[in-house]
Coordinates of C-alpha atoms and ligand atoms in Angstrom, one line a residue:
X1 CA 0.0 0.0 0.0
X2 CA 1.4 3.5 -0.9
X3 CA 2.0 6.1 2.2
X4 CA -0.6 8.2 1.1
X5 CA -3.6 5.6 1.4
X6 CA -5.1 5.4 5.1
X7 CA -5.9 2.2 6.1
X8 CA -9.0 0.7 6.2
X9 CA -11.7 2.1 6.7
X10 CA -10.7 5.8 6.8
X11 CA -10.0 4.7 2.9
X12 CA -13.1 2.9 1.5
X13 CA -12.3 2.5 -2.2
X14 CA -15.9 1.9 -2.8
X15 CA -17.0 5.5 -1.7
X16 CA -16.0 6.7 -5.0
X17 CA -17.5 4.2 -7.7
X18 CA -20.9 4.7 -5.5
X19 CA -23.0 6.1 -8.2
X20 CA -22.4 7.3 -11.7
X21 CA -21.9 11.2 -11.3
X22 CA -19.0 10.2 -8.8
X23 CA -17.7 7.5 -10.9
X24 CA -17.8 10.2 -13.7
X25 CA -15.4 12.8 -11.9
X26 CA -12.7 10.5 -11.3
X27 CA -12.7 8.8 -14.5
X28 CA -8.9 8.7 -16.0
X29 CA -9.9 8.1 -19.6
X30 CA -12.4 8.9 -21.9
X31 CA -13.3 7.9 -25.6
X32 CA -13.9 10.3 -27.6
X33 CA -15.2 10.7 -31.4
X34 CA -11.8 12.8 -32.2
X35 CA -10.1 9.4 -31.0
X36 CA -11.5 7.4 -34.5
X37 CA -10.4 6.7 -37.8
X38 CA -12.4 4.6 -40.0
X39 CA -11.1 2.0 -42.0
X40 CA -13.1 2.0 -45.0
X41 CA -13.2 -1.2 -48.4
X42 CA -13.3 0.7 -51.4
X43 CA -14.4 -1.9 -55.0
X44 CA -15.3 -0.4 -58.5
X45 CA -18.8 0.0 -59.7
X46 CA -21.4 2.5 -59.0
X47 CA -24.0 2.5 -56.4
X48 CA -22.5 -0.7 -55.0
X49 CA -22.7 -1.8 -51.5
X50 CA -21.6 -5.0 -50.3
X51 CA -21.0 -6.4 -47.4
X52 CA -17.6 -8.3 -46.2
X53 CA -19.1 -12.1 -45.3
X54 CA -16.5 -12.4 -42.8
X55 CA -16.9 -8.6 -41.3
X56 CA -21.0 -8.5 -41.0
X57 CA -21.8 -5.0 -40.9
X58 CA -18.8 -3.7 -43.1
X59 CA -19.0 -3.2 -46.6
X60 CA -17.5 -2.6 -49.6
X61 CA -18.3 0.4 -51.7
X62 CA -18.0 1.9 -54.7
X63 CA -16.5 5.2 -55.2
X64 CA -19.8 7.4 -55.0
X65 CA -20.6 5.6 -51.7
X66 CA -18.0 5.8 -50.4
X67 CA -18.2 9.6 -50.9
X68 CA -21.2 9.4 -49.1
X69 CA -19.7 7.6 -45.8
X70 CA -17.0 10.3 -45.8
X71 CA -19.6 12.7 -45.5
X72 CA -21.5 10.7 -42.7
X73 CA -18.1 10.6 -40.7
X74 CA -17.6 13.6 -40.9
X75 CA -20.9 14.7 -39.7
X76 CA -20.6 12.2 -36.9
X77 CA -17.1 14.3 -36.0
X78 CA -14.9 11.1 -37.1
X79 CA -11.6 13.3 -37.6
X80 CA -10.2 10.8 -40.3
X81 CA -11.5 8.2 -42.8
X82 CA -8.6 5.1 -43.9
X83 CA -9.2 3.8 -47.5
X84 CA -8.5 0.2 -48.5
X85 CA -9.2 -1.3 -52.6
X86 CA -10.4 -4.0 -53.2
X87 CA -9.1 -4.6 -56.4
X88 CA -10.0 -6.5 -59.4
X89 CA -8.1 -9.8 -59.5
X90 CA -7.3 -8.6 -63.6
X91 CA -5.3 -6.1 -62.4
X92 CA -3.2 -7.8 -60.1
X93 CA 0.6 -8.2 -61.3
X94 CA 3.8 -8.9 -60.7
X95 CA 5.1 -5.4 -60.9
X96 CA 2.3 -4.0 -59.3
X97 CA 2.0 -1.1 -61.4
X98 CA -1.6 -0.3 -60.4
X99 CA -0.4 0.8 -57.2
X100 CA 0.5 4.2 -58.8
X101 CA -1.6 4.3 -61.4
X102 CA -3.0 8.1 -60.4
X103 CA -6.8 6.4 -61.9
X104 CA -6.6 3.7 -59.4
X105 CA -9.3 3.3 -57.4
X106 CA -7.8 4.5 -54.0
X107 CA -6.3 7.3 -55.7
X108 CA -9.9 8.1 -57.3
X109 CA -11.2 8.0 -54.1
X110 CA -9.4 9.9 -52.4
X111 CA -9.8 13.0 -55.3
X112 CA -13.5 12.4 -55.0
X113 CA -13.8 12.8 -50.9
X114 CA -11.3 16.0 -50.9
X115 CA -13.5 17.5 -53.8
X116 CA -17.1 16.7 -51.7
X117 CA -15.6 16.5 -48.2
X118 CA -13.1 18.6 -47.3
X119 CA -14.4 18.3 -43.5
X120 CA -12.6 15.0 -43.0
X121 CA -9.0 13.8 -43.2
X122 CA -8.2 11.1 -45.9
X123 CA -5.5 8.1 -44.9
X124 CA -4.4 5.5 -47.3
X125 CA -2.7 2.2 -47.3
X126 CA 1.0 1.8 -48.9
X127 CA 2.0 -1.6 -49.7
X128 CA 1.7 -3.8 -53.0
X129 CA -0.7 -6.6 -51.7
X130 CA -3.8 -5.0 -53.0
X131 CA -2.2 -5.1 -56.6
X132 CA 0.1 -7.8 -56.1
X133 CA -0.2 -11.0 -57.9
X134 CA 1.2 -12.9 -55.2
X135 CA -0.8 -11.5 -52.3
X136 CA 2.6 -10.3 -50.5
X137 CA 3.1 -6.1 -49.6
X138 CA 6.6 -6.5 -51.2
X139 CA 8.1 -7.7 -54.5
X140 CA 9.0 -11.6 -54.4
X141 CA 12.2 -12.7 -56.0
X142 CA 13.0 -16.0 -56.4
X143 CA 11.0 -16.4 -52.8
X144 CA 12.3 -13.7 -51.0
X145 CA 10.4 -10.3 -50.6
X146 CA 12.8 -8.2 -51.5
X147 CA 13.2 -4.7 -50.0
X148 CA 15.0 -2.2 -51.9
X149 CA 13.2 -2.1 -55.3
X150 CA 10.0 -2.4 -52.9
X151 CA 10.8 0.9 -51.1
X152 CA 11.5 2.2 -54.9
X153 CA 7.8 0.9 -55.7
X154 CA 6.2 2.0 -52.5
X155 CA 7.8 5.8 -53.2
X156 CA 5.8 5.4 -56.6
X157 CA 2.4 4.7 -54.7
X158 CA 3.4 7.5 -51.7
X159 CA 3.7 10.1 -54.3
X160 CA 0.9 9.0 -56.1
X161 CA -1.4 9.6 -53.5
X162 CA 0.0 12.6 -51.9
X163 CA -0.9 13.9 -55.5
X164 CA -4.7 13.0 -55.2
X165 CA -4.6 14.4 -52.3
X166 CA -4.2 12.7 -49.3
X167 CA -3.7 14.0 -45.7
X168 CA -2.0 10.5 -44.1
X169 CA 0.1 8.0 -45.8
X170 CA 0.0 5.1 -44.2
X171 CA 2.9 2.7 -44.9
X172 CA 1.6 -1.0 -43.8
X173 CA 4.6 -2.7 -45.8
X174 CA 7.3 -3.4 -42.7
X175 CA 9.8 -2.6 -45.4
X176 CA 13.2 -0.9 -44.1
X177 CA 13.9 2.2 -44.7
X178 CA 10.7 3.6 -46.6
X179 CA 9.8 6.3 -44.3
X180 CA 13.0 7.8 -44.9
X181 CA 12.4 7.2 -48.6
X182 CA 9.3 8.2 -48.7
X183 CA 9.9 11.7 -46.7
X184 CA 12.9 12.6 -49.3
X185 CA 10.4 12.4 -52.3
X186 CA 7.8 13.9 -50.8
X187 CA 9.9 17.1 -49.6
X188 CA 11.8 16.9 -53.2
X189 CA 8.2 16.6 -55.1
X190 CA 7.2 19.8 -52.9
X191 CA 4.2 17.7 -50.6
X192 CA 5.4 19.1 -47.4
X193 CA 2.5 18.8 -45.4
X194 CA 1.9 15.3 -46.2
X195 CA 1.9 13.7 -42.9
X196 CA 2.9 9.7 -42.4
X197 CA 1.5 7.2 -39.7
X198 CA 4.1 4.6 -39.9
X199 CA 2.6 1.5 -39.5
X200 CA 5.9 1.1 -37.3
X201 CA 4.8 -1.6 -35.1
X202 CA 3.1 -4.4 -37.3
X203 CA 3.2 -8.1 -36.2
X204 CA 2.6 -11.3 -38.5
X205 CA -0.9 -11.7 -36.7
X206 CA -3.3 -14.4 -37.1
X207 CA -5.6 -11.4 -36.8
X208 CA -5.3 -10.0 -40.2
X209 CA -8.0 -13.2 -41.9
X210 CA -11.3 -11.3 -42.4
X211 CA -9.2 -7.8 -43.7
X212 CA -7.4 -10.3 -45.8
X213 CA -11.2 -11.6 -47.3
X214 CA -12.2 -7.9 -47.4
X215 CA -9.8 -6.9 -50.0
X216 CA -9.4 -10.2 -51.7
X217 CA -5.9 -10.8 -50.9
X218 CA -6.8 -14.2 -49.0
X219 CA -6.7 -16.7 -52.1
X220 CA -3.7 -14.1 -53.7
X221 CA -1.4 -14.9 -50.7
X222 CA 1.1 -17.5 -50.8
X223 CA 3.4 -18.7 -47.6
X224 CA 3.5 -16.2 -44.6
X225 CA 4.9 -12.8 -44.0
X226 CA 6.9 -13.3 -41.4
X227 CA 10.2 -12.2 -43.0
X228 CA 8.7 -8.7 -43.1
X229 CA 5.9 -8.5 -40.4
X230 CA 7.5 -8.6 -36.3
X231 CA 7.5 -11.9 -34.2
X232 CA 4.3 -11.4 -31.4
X233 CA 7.0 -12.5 -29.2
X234 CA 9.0 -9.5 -29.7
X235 CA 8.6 -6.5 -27.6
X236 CA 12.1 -4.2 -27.6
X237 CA 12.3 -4.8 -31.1
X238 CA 9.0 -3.0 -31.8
X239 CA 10.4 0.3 -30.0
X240 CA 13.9 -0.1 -32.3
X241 CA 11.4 -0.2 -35.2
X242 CA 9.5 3.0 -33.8
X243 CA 12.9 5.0 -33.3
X244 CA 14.0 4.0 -36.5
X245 CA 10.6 5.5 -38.2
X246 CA 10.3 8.3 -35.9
X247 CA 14.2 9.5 -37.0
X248 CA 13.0 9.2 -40.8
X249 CA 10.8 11.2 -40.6
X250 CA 7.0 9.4 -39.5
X251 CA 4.6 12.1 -37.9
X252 CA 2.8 9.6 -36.1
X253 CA 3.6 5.7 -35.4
X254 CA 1.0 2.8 -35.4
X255 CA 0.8 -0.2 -33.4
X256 CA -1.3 -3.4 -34.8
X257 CA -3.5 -5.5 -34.2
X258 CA -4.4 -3.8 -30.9
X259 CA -5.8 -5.4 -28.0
X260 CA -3.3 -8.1 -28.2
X261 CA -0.5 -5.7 -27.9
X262 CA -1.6 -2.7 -25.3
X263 CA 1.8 -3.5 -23.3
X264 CA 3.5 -1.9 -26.8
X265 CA 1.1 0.7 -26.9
X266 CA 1.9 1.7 -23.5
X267 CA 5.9 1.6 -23.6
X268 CA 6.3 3.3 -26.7
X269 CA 4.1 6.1 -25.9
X270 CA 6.0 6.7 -22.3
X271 CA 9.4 5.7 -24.2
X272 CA 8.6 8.3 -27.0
X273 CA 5.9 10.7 -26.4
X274 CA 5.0 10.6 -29.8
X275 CA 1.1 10.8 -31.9
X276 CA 0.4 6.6 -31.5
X277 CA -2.2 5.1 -32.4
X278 CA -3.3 1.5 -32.6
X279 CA -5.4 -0.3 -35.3
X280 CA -8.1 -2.4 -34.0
X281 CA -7.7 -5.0 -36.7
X282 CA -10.8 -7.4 -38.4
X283 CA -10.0 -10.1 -37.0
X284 CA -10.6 -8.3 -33.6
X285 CA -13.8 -6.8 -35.0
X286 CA -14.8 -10.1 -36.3
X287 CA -14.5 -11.7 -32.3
X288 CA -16.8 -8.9 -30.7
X289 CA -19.6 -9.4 -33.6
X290 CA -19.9 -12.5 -34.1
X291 CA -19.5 -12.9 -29.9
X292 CA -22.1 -10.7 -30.0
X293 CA -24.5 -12.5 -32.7
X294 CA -24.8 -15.6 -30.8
X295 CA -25.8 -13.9 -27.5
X296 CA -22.3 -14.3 -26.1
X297 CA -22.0 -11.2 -25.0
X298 CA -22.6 -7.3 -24.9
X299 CA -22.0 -6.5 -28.4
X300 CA -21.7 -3.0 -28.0
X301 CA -20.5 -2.8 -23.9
X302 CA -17.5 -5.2 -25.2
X303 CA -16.8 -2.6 -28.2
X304 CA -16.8 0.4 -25.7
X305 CA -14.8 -1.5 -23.0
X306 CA -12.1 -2.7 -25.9
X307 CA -11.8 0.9 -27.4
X308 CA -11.6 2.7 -23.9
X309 CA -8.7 0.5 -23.6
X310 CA -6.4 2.0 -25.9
X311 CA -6.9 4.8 -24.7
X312 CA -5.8 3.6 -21.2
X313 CA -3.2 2.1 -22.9
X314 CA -1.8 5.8 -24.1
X315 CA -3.3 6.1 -27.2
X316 CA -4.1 8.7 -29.1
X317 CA -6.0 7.5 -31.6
X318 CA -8.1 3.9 -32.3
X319 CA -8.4 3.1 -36.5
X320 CA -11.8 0.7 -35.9
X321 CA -14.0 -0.6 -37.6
X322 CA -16.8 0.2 -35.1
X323 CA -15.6 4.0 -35.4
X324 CA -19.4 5.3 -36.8
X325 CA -21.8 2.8 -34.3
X326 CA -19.5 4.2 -31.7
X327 CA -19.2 7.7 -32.8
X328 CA -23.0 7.5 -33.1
X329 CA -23.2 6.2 -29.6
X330 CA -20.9 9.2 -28.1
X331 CA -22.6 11.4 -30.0
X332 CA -26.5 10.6 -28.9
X333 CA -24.7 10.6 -25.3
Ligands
PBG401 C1 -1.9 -4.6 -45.9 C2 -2.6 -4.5 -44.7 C3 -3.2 -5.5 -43.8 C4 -4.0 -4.8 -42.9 C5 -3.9 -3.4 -43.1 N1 -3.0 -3.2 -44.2 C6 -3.1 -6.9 -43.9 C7 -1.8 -7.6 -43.9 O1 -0.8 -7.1 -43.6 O2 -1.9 -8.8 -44.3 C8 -4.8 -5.5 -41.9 C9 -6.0 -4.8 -41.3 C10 -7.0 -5.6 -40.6 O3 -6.8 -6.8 -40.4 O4 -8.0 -5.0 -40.2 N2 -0.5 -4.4 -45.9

């Protein structure tokens, strides 16, 4: 017990969590809407809505409606909205060059949610999976996933979308040395206030399944990614890879998945101080819902509780799934 405690019972514990208004003013942490970013499947087509069979409740959209969800974020006060493709198989290759095609559909979309939305920040994704034959976020040479003319491919897509228009690039790829890659060519190219979240911390998580379904890169992917994506057993290596991206030049870091790895959260953000977030990944989404569609449980007390916990965790920000139920919940009170 610490000094400043008196014993039992001039120190009840209990007095404070008697009733709600008490509860309420010594709360430590709160979840806010400015906390979310949405994580949002983008597909061709127009006036198409689908849903992801192994998300129920996300969907994939087409350009126009996804337009339309920007602009319902934003309305619910959801700060930032994360765009993944869901690309047609056709255009998958082994160069990958529709990851900088400037008409490619995440670069579309993020022209047509500036142009009708300018309320709400646009992320992206930067890594080759989406448009890689393969499945893998890197170029594969005679089975390796080779780095440097991946950074050289991943500068291609950066620039790409900084020129459409995005507000955060968000580098998923675990390749070394593309921050600082990506930074020089973005200063050089004049796209100053670009800003990166570094997917810093990224593990090779059993996680990842239904995302993997959502942007049709399961039946693409061959083998693992474990040359590329952190052992879960690893903790100091994750704040080496955080240093590393912070010195290069990332404006914020991410740490994923994220409920399995709050004890990173929490020591990078006391080791650095730095904007960190955590990405709440499907496969963690996928556990609450379909928890929650056989009666299991709370569906949306366990989506609160999980969310609040980043926060606890030091977070600054949450990219969820969940982020518009929840910002609708916050909002409503
Ligand atoms: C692609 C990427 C992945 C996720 C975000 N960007 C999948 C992967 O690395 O295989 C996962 C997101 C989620 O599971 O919700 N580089």
């Amino acid at each position: 017990m610490r000094p400043s405690q008196a014993p039992f019972p001039a120190t009840r514990h209990r007095r404070l969590r008697r009733t709600e208004p008490l509860r309420s003013l010594v709360r430590e942490n709160v979840l806010t809407r400015e906390d979310l970013i949405w994580p949002v499947f983008v597909r061709d087509g127009v006036g198409v809505r689908e849903e992801v069979p192994s998300m129920p409740g996300v969907m994939r959209r087409s350009v126009d409606l996804t337009v339309e969800a920007a602009a319902e974020a934003a309305e619910l006060g959801i700060p930032a909205i994360c765009l993944f493709p869901y690309t047609d198989p056709a255009l998958k290759t082994e160069d990958c060059a529709e990851a900088w095609n400037p008409e490619n559909l995440s670069n579309r979309a993020i022209r047509a949610i500036k142009a009708e939305v300018p309320g709400i920040a646009v992320m992206t994704d930067i890594a080759l999976d989406p448009y890689n034959i393969n499945g893998h976020d890197g170029y594969v040479v005679d089975d390796e996933i080779v780095n440097d003319e991946t950074v050289e491919a991943l500068v291609k897509m950066a620039l790409a979308q900084a020129e459409a228009g995005a507000d955060i690039l968000g580098p998923s790829d675990m390749m070394d040395s593309r921050i600082g890659a990506m930074r020089t060519a973005l200063e050089a190219a004049g796209h100053r206030n670009v800003t990166i979240m570094s997917y810093a911390a990224k593990y090779a998580s059993a996680f990842y399944g239904p995302f993997r379904d959502a942007v049709g890169a399961s039946g693409a992917l061959k083998g693992d990614k474990k040359t590329y994506q952190m052992d879960p057993a690893n903790t100091d290596e994750a704040l080496r890879l955080i240093e590393r991206d912070l010195t290069e030049g990332a404006d914020m870091v991410m740490i994923k998945p994220g409920m399995p790895y709050l004890d990173i959260c929490r020591r990078v953000k006391d080791t650095f101080g730095a904007p960190t977030f955590a990405y709440q990944v499907s496969g963690e989404y996928a556990m609450i819902e379909a928890a929650s569609a056989n009666g299991w449980l709370d569906g949306e007390k366990a989506m609160l509780e999980s969310l609040l916990a980043f926060k606890r965790a030091g977070c600054d920000g949450i990219l969820t799934y969940f982020a518009p139920r929840v910002a609708r919940l916050l909002k409503d009170g």
